[in-house]
Each structure stands twice: as C-alpha cells, then as structure tokens.
XYZ file of C-alpha atoms in Angstrom:
543
model
C 0.000 0.000 0.000
C 1.332 3.501 -0.719
C 2.110 5.560 2.369
C 0.985 8.973 3.474
C 3.625 11.701 3.453
C 5.686 12.624 6.462
C 4.568 15.988 7.769
C 7.298 18.096 9.357
C 5.418 20.892 11.055
C 7.153 24.264 11.476
C 5.315 26.667 13.734
C 7.422 29.722 12.971
C 10.414 27.347 13.060
C 13.717 29.021 13.888
C 17.047 27.217 13.447
C 19.461 28.478 16.070
C 22.624 26.635 15.094
C 25.918 28.460 14.758
C 25.973 29.960 11.300
C 28.697 29.969 8.701
C 27.744 31.618 5.435
C 29.612 29.708 2.782
C 28.195 31.143 -0.442
C 27.775 34.658 -1.662
C 24.777 36.568 -0.300
C 22.294 38.042 -2.748
C 20.183 41.169 -2.946
C 16.504 40.324 -3.402
C 14.489 43.269 -4.679
C 10.691 43.535 -4.455
C 8.343 46.263 -5.672
C 5.005 46.320 -3.890
C 1.933 48.489 -4.089
C -0.543 48.348 -1.233
C -4.147 49.082 -2.201
C -7.720 48.585 -1.077
C -9.729 46.232 -3.265
C -13.178 44.679 -2.977
C -12.717 40.985 -2.222
C -14.699 38.077 -0.785
C -12.212 35.934 1.166
C -15.028 34.279 3.159
C -17.790 34.892 0.548
C -18.724 38.255 2.119
C -17.557 41.181 -0.007
C -15.680 43.950 1.782
C -12.682 46.216 1.328
C -9.455 44.259 1.727
C -5.876 45.546 1.825
C -3.798 43.793 -0.853
C -0.173 43.772 -1.952
C 0.167 43.687 -5.724
C -3.452 42.566 -5.850
C -3.250 39.574 -3.480
C -3.819 38.681 0.165
C -1.979 37.051 1.846
C 0.761 39.059 0.204
C 3.724 37.682 -1.757
C 5.991 35.257 0.092
C 9.544 36.552 0.447
C 12.065 33.752 -0.120
C 15.731 34.202 0.698
C 18.835 32.587 2.145
C 20.511 33.640 5.360
C 22.738 36.644 4.822
C 20.730 37.964 1.873
C 19.673 41.593 1.701
C 15.962 42.248 1.220
C 14.860 45.456 -0.478
C 11.159 46.271 -0.624
C 10.083 49.437 -2.429
C 6.647 49.942 -0.910
C 4.148 52.289 -2.518
C 1.241 53.371 -0.361
C -1.755 53.234 -2.681
C -4.354 53.373 0.121
C -5.196 56.977 -0.896
C -6.592 58.046 2.498
C -4.505 56.076 5.018
C -0.955 56.030 6.272
C 1.035 52.806 6.245
C 3.926 50.896 7.856
C 5.007 47.243 7.579
C 6.788 45.325 10.335
C 9.115 42.434 9.473
C 8.100 40.108 12.290
C 11.031 38.094 13.671
C 13.742 39.882 11.670
C 16.073 41.375 14.278
C 17.123 44.396 12.156
C 20.670 44.358 13.495
C 22.214 47.633 12.368
C 18.956 48.822 10.752
C 16.548 49.552 13.659
C 14.921 52.277 11.552
C 13.531 49.614 9.180
C 11.700 47.620 11.852
C 8.483 49.069 10.420
C 6.776 50.199 13.628
C 5.017 53.515 13.151
C 5.546 55.817 16.121
C 8.517 53.788 17.368
C 11.020 53.298 14.546
C 9.576 55.487 11.787
C 6.983 57.991 10.729
C 4.139 56.479 8.720
C 4.302 56.230 4.946
C 1.928 58.849 3.542
C -0.627 58.091 0.802
C 1.024 58.102 -2.607
C 4.579 57.908 -1.200
C 7.054 55.101 -1.864
C 9.265 53.979 1.016
C 12.273 51.674 0.753
C 12.831 49.004 3.415
C 16.313 47.455 3.261
C 17.602 44.878 5.739
C 19.580 41.646 6.079
C 17.936 38.324 6.964
C 20.754 37.103 9.167
C 19.372 33.707 10.220
C 17.283 30.951 8.658
C 13.724 30.386 9.769
C 10.064 31.141 9.210
C 9.077 34.771 9.662
C 6.172 37.064 8.871
C 5.453 40.576 7.757
C 2.341 42.581 8.512
C 0.943 46.084 8.846
C 1.974 48.003 11.952
C -0.173 51.096 11.594
C -3.476 51.294 13.429
C -5.335 47.998 12.952
C -4.587 47.458 9.250
C -3.191 43.960 9.787
C -6.658 42.521 10.213
C -7.724 44.023 6.877
C -5.471 41.591 5.013
C -2.028 43.183 4.982
C 0.257 40.282 5.894
C 2.459 37.567 4.436
C 5.306 35.133 5.089
C 9.106 35.276 4.906
C 10.992 31.999 4.346
C 14.740 32.099 4.960
C 16.674 28.937 4.129
C 20.083 28.098 5.586
C 23.268 27.882 3.577
C 24.390 24.884 5.598
C 22.367 21.640 5.689
C 19.270 21.631 7.907
C 18.913 19.241 10.860
C 16.128 17.329 9.103
C 15.361 16.279 5.545
C 12.231 16.833 3.482
C 11.207 16.709 -0.169
C 8.952 19.760 -0.374
C 7.810 22.624 1.790
C 4.531 24.485 1.935
C 3.354 27.587 3.795
C -0.009 28.035 5.491
C -1.128 31.234 7.216
C -4.081 31.073 9.598
C -6.156 34.148 10.310
C -9.454 35.324 11.727
C -11.698 37.629 9.721
C -14.159 40.419 10.485
C -16.794 41.972 8.279
C -16.629 45.355 10.007
C -13.902 47.676 8.811
C -10.957 48.487 11.046
C -12.334 52.029 11.292
C -15.605 50.787 12.792
C -13.747 48.560 15.222
C -11.325 51.296 16.299
C -14.172 53.748 16.919
C -15.918 51.227 19.151
C -12.758 50.564 21.152
C -12.243 54.303 21.639
C -15.835 55.093 22.592
C -17.589 55.746 25.881
C -19.511 53.561 26.422
C -17.026 50.924 25.291
C -17.988 48.800 22.270
C -15.962 45.585 21.944
C -15.079 44.283 18.458
C -16.759 40.933 19.187
C -15.785 37.548 17.848
C -14.672 37.229 14.197
C -17.172 36.096 11.577
C -14.811 33.580 9.971
C -11.485 31.791 10.176
C -9.280 31.866 7.084
C -6.751 29.264 5.960
C -4.284 30.854 3.545
C -6.728 33.697 2.937
C -9.831 31.564 2.309
C -12.865 30.821 4.464
C -16.608 30.218 4.215
C -19.219 32.419 5.914
C -22.809 31.200 6.146
C -24.666 33.935 4.254
C -27.978 32.810 5.753
C -26.840 34.255 9.090
C -27.012 37.812 7.785
C -29.720 39.902 9.405
C -30.816 41.333 6.044
C -30.099 38.560 3.519
C -32.008 40.285 0.718
C -30.194 43.569 1.267
C -26.840 41.858 1.665
C -27.297 39.282 -1.083
C -25.127 41.221 -3.499
C -22.197 41.152 -1.063
C -22.463 37.578 0.228
C -22.237 34.809 -2.339
C -21.097 31.280 -1.423
C -20.606 30.401 -5.095
C -17.866 33.020 -5.434
C -14.629 31.162 -6.350
C -12.665 33.556 -4.116
C -14.029 31.683 -1.083
C -13.657 28.122 -2.305
C -11.763 26.079 0.316
C -8.005 26.283 0.443
C -6.528 23.123 -1.111
C -3.037 21.768 -0.421
C -2.060 19.056 -2.917
C 0.527 16.473 -1.850
C 2.099 13.336 -3.302
C 2.036 10.076 -1.319
C 5.244 8.799 0.289
C 6.978 12.182 0.228
C 8.165 14.274 3.172
C 6.612 17.729 3.499
C 7.638 20.561 5.711
C 4.624 22.689 6.582
C 5.418 26.196 7.760
C 2.261 27.111 9.685
C 1.887 30.628 11.078
C -0.993 32.375 12.803
C -1.610 36.084 12.238
C -4.981 36.337 13.919
C -6.097 39.707 15.225
C -7.885 38.193 18.251
C -8.283 34.421 18.269
C -5.892 31.737 19.470
C -6.284 28.781 17.098
C -5.852 25.048 17.021
C -4.676 23.387 13.788
C -5.434 19.847 12.633
C -5.026 17.745 9.516
C -7.524 14.928 9.665
C -6.070 11.428 9.811
C -2.451 12.556 10.017
C 0.287 12.710 12.590
C 2.504 15.702 12.118
C 5.766 13.942 12.866
C 5.683 10.281 11.787
C 5.011 8.281 8.628
C 1.663 6.536 8.488
C 0.857 3.594 6.217
C -2.625 3.839 4.705
C -4.426 4.106 1.392
C -4.328 7.725 0.248
C -7.243 7.335 -2.135
C -9.191 10.166 -0.522
C -8.800 13.754 0.545
C -8.628 14.926 4.176
C -9.829 17.968 6.080
C -7.544 20.744 7.271
C -9.208 22.609 10.153
C -8.540 25.444 12.535
C -10.706 26.370 15.511
C -10.783 29.086 18.141
C -9.375 28.166 21.543
C -9.068 30.211 24.740
C -12.249 32.165 23.898
C -15.817 30.860 24.035
C -16.110 29.429 20.533
C -18.775 31.140 18.382
C -16.833 31.488 15.124
C -17.228 28.484 12.780
C -14.075 26.491 11.996
C -11.744 27.284 9.154
C -11.759 24.464 6.621
C -9.311 23.431 3.931
C -8.559 20.256 1.994
C -5.434 18.095 2.096
C -5.543 16.813 -1.466
C -3.716 13.630 -2.491
C -2.579 13.599 -6.086
C -4.104 12.388 -8.386
C -7.443 12.893 -6.570
C -9.373 15.932 -7.744
C -8.696 18.933 -5.482
C -12.419 19.773 -5.324
C -13.367 16.302 -4.153
C -14.704 16.754 -0.619
C -13.376 14.413 2.080
C -15.916 11.656 2.850
C -15.753 12.265 6.615
C -16.869 15.088 8.858
C -14.151 17.518 9.996
C -12.313 16.397 13.152
C -13.501 17.698 16.514
C -11.351 20.476 17.971
C -9.953 20.581 21.494
C -12.185 22.169 24.129
C -11.894 25.942 23.903
C -11.459 26.353 27.675
C -8.950 23.532 28.240
C -6.042 25.629 29.500
C -4.135 22.642 30.901
C -3.489 21.073 27.490
C -2.136 24.336 26.068
C 0.016 24.948 29.132
C 1.375 21.404 28.894
C 2.166 21.945 25.213
C 4.041 25.146 26.021
C 6.053 23.434 28.759
C 6.917 20.500 26.490
C 8.640 22.593 23.812
C 12.423 22.485 24.245
C 15.364 23.481 22.078
C 16.535 20.817 19.640
C 19.526 18.832 20.854
C 22.645 19.962 19.025
C 21.121 23.404 18.427
C 20.930 24.733 21.966
C 22.080 28.226 22.887
C 22.084 28.344 26.662
C 20.864 31.500 28.375
C 22.849 33.523 30.906
C 22.390 31.971 34.339
C 21.296 35.199 36.019
C 19.581 38.441 35.071
C 20.756 41.993 35.692
C 17.211 43.346 35.797
C 13.758 41.843 36.333
C 10.604 43.518 35.028
C 7.235 42.085 36.047
C 4.333 43.155 33.824
C 0.823 42.688 35.199
C -1.830 42.518 32.434
C -5.044 44.215 33.553
C -8.065 45.963 32.129
C -8.837 49.417 33.456
C -11.224 52.303 33.004
C -9.306 55.536 32.471
C -11.373 58.731 32.237
C -14.384 56.587 31.361
C -12.648 54.665 28.554
C -11.799 50.952 28.601
C -8.056 50.308 28.340
C -5.510 47.543 28.770
C -2.639 48.327 31.104
C 0.683 46.985 32.349
C 1.258 47.675 36.033
C -1.677 50.114 35.810
C -0.061 52.093 32.976
C -1.750 52.088 29.564
C 0.589 52.661 26.631
C 0.132 55.535 24.174
C 2.239 56.112 21.059
C 3.734 59.611 20.707
C 3.515 61.740 17.563
C 7.300 61.701 17.140
C 8.826 58.206 16.801
C 10.949 57.242 19.806
C 13.995 56.303 17.722
C 14.186 59.797 16.255
C 13.311 61.594 19.494
C 15.993 59.769 21.469
C 18.664 60.105 18.807
C 17.922 63.829 18.358
C 17.515 64.416 22.120
C 13.916 65.656 21.799
C 13.146 65.260 25.495
C 9.662 66.757 25.247
C 8.489 64.328 22.528
C 7.318 61.681 25.027
C 6.848 61.172 28.763
C 10.222 61.021 30.489
C 8.936 59.159 33.553
C 9.540 55.435 33.005
C 6.775 52.923 33.744
C 7.165 50.784 36.900
C 9.193 47.573 37.000
C 6.494 45.728 38.940
C 3.286 45.841 40.949
C 2.155 45.033 44.491
C 2.780 41.309 44.229
C 1.544 40.470 47.729
C -1.709 42.428 47.790
C -2.990 42.124 44.220
C -5.611 39.402 43.674
C -5.265 38.181 40.087
C -8.584 36.271 40.330
C -10.740 39.296 41.225
C -12.123 42.185 39.182
C -9.875 44.909 40.554
C -10.717 48.573 40.928
C -7.334 49.791 39.622
C -8.457 53.347 40.257
C -4.877 54.616 40.034
C -4.461 53.595 36.385
C -2.932 56.146 34.024
C -1.899 56.506 30.381
C 1.683 57.239 29.388
C 4.155 57.234 26.510
C 7.038 56.553 28.894
C 9.515 53.799 28.036
C 11.958 51.416 29.718
C 15.602 52.481 29.329
C 17.742 49.331 29.466
C 21.490 49.221 30.026
C 23.224 47.989 26.884
C 24.632 44.453 26.747
C 22.939 43.248 29.905
C 20.488 40.436 30.680
C 16.827 41.254 31.330
C 14.076 38.996 32.636
C 10.452 39.832 31.872
C 7.674 38.113 33.800
C 4.274 38.366 32.111
C 1.522 37.995 34.702
C -2.069 37.419 33.610
C -5.011 38.516 35.761
C -8.784 38.827 35.699
C -10.303 41.223 33.184
C -13.175 43.566 34.035
C -15.520 40.598 33.565
C -15.875 38.118 36.431
C -13.999 34.810 36.180
C -12.363 35.823 32.904
C -8.712 35.861 31.873
C -7.543 35.729 28.270
C -4.542 34.252 26.468
C -2.202 36.945 25.143
C 0.544 36.346 22.533
C 3.427 38.710 23.347
C 5.908 39.720 20.631
C 9.318 41.335 21.149
C 10.803 43.334 18.281
C 14.516 43.299 17.557
C 15.319 40.186 19.615
C 14.808 36.553 20.308
C 14.390 35.547 23.929
C 14.727 32.378 25.958
C 11.435 31.057 27.307
C 12.382 30.124 30.876
C 9.044 28.855 32.088
C 5.280 29.011 32.438
C 3.049 28.608 35.453
C -0.459 28.767 36.849
C -1.646 31.458 39.221
C 0.489 34.263 40.594
C 4.225 34.258 39.953
C 6.210 33.455 43.114
C 9.335 35.602 42.983
C 11.077 33.464 45.592
C 10.350 29.932 44.374
C 9.348 29.986 40.688
C 12.772 31.170 39.424
C 14.247 27.977 40.916
C 12.179 26.047 38.327
C 13.382 28.031 35.311
C 14.681 25.952 32.402
C 18.300 27.052 31.989
C 19.384 23.865 30.192
C 17.499 23.698 26.890
C 14.955 26.542 26.686
C 13.574 27.379 23.271
C 14.310 30.762 21.723
C 11.374 32.674 20.283
C 10.206 36.186 19.525
C 6.531 35.566 20.369
C 5.182 33.721 23.404
C 1.770 33.204 25.032
C 0.824 34.062 28.586
C -2.018 31.728 29.486
C -5.250 32.401 31.359
C -4.625 33.211 35.047
C -0.965 32.284 34.577
C 2.527 33.650 34.069
C 5.329 33.366 31.499
C 9.023 34.108 32.112
C 11.458 35.126 29.381
C 15.071 36.315 29.256
C 16.914 38.331 26.612
C 20.147 40.222 26.035
C 20.094 43.943 25.324
C 22.598 43.583 22.492
C 20.764 45.243 19.583
C 20.988 49.063 19.664
C 17.628 50.672 18.982
C 14.115 51.181 20.283
C 11.923 48.086 20.301
C 8.256 47.408 20.904
C 7.103 44.606 23.199
C 3.365 44.124 22.968
C 0.369 41.846 22.820
C -0.084 40.729 19.231
C -3.885 40.913 19.441
C -4.695 43.993 17.365
C -7.417 45.374 19.614
C -5.369 44.840 22.788
C -2.300 46.705 21.539
C -4.573 49.441 20.201
C -6.054 49.687 23.703
C -2.661 50.054 25.381
C -1.216 46.557 26.028
C 2.387 47.229 25.177
C 5.688 48.733 26.303
C 8.834 50.019 24.594
C 12.459 49.139 25.383
C 15.435 51.379 24.530
C 18.971 50.030 24.509
C 22.274 51.435 23.260
C 20.710 54.426 21.509
C 24.131 56.111 21.400
C 25.368 53.219 19.211
C 22.687 53.688 16.552
C 24.088 55.105 13.332
C 22.890 58.125 11.382
C 19.150 57.943 10.827
C 17.857 58.012 7.236
C 15.688 61.034 6.530
C 13.098 58.758 4.906
C 11.788 57.722 8.346
C 11.057 61.340 9.317
C 8.320 63.858 8.537
C 5.864 63.587 11.456
C 5.556 65.147 14.904
C 8.598 67.253 15.711
C 10.368 65.947 12.586
C 8.123 67.784 10.128
C 10.328 69.234 7.424
C 13.136 66.728 8.098
C 11.950 64.310 5.430
C 13.831 64.123 2.122
C 12.009 62.124 -0.609
C-alpha cells in the first residue's frame, strides 16, 4: 500500500545553530503596491488591503545573509502605512523595523518607502501592517529564509499556510468602538481563514435580501483552500498564525505531524482550525489536504475532526512546557539576570474609557517616533517618567475584578542598560468581567528571547525562578501568557535601537497593552531622513 507523506510541522520554526555563510549573499528586490480592493475571502464582499493585488501578500524567499529590499508604494489613498518584518532582528537597521511611532513615521498616501535589511538567520518569519489595525484588513504575508548549511532534518517539499481570523466590520468601525464611551468591543470574528480563504454562512445575515449582493457562497474567491501532496513524500509545513484576536488550534484529519503513516491515500482529508481560549462562536476554518491524483475539489468523505475544548487551559500549558530546544542546536541563556521587570496585564477604566494596562499604565504612542526623538535628544516628545518595574505582588488578587483606580496613560519607556540580561515576567489577571482571563501572545521586536518557564496562578518571585529551564529553553520572539498564569522570558540587550514589546492581538495593543524598550541608543548610526516627517520631525523628510 502507498504511504501517506511525512509531515514536518514548522510553527514559525527558527534554526538556532551556529551559522557559517559559505556562499555569496544576494540582494533580493521587491516592488510592492498596497491598495484597497473589494474581495470576498469568506464569501462576504468587503474592502481588503492587498499587496500587488493579493492577500496574503507575496511570500519573500531568501537565504541567510541575503539583503531584502522592498520598495513599498502606499496606494491606500486616504490612510498612512507601515510594515513590520516580524522576527527579523534588524541588526544595524533599527529604523527599518516598520513600527510607526517607534522606529519610523508612517508612509503617507502616494509615497514610496524603501525598506532594506539583512535576513541574518534561517527560519520562518512574517510581515504585517503596523499602523493602526490594518493587519486585520489583510495586509500580511510570510518570509521563508533557508540556511546555507544543511538543515537538521530532511524533506522533499515545503509548503506555507497562514491562519487568520476575519471580520466583516472595517478596522475604522472597530477602532471607533474601542475608543468610545460607552465601550464597544469588536466581538468575535465572523470567519477563520486558511491561507486567505474561508466560508461564511450567508444565511446568518440579518438582512439577507439587502446583503445578497455582497455575500455569495458560489464566489470562487471563497472556495476552500486546497493543499495538494504526493504520497510517500516528506513535506515541511510552515504554519503561522496572524490572527487579530483568536488563538487557534490546527489539525489535519487522519495525520500525525511527525511520523510516517501507512494507509491508502485514495481520498482527501480535512484541514481545520478552531478558536481556543475564547468561548467558541466562530465556525471552523476548513481546507482540503488533497492527495494527487485525486481531484482537489473532491470533498473528504468524513466530517471535519472535533477540535480541542476551547477552555482547556491545561493542554495548552502542557504543550508550552513540552517545547524544548533541539539537541545539538541549543544556545544556553545567561544563568542570572541583571534586571527583572514584572508586567501585570489588567483591564482598566481611564477617564471613562476601557483600556488595557501593564502595572496600571496604559501605553500611548507619541507623535514623534521614539527612535528619532531619542537620537535627536527631543526630550519633550514623550513622557520622560519610566513605567514601573512591577506591581504590588503580595496584595494584588489576580482572580478578582480589581478597581485599579490609580491607572494612568503614558508614553514613557523602559531604558535598558546595553549588553545586559533582562528577565520579563508576564503575569495574567482577571479582566473587568468576572472569572475571565484571556490568552495573550506577546511579541518582542529586535530580539529573540529564551522562554524560561510558564506557570499557573500568581508568579512566586522566591520559588518559581528555581524552576526556570536554563538547560534547553527554546528561543522565540513571540510567546503566550495563558489564562490566570505567568510566562518568564530572558533576553540580552545587544541590539541598539528602540523596540516594541506588545500583545499581538490587534485590539489589545490598540487599547494600550504594550511597552517600549530602549537600549544602546548612542550606538545607533545616522538615521535616514526617509523615516522622518511627522511630529517634531516635520520638514526633516527628504524624498
């Protein structure tokens, strides 16, 4: 009997072996235009942000050491723009990190901006909008960087799959609701997309006759995503999630992601993703794992596999704890930290508006990007009082809806001593709803960090550090903090610049769940004028 393929699953896989670049690096040049277009990714027609007419955008493919140049034209007509290169450390080019308000001024409508940076290590990375909430309008894609030396595992082919959640309301409508008093939450997404495709049930529309012209299940744009494979081959699947709100599970029916199975591949199988960590109301994302020579539109004969329980925190915590660095590719962390910052995630009401806060401080972006303000010594461009390094660990009840009446908003930042070791403890707590705590994916720009540990309940500063994994911790740039739990990470301040550290849920960062780290600003080279032109840098920009 022919055998099913081996599936090597890469969840933003990052090879951390010592690197030796043995062949000549290349310059890979891309020209992109970002525009709004009417599309129906889940059968419901709405304005979607595209790159060169597609979403997800073009995949960037390179080898370690290559230089990437992207000439980006902002064709949005009425909106500014910035793109962040998620996971690329931007060593020596902090001004091209693509974070509006932190590393650059936004790209104005009609302007073309050049991003130029080196992809210094192999792995699976992403790019996405970092202005307002544009990411959830479709502006995202994948970066695949292959090594010049042999990889630690072999495979015949590789494929990329991006998972996403999808809203029918525009980002403008959502942002207005989040900024309103009374507060209006964005709600759960209407659909889940697999590689930009989903299926919304048009019968659920409140005015089906009125909306009939914009919701059409026969539209080929929303036909299920199909991944065709050949039996008995080894496939590496690079699977990445760029959801704006939802944590997702991912399954391929009838397959184990790591071993070879012997079976008759005469049928197709379901690919599914489902919401976890939030009460599941969004229907699953569905795709088809198509075995050549079966027809790609031939539906699998079974029902899609059942997802894990949405509120089963233990299984996700166990999965997080089980992930270790690959033997032979371990970079051990420093044994001690020079500074410890504990960040308590809470919801607050500030001046009548709902906000997310860290240690009772809600983050606001300034009008002048931090990188420019610090390099040019513009001391009045942002709050000079730094946010606190911790909270009242003994008195605060993480399981209660707290008053937090002393909450404030600030654009203050953490100033870190260069070339030192910093521990960050992310502490989850109850939201403003009883018995509710949400999973938050935290992303650090400009660095990878060691994940030292996870735990339930309140972090114990005396005992929990004794359990840290200092032997084979994985290195990542994005990590979850689970419901009513904590996550510990460690990184070196060895990359001069100004770097965001924030929840990767669009609405949460918009509402203030983020901080900024500065390190070695005096070592940053001359800033390009192309990143200027806003706030106190008006008139500094040279086209």
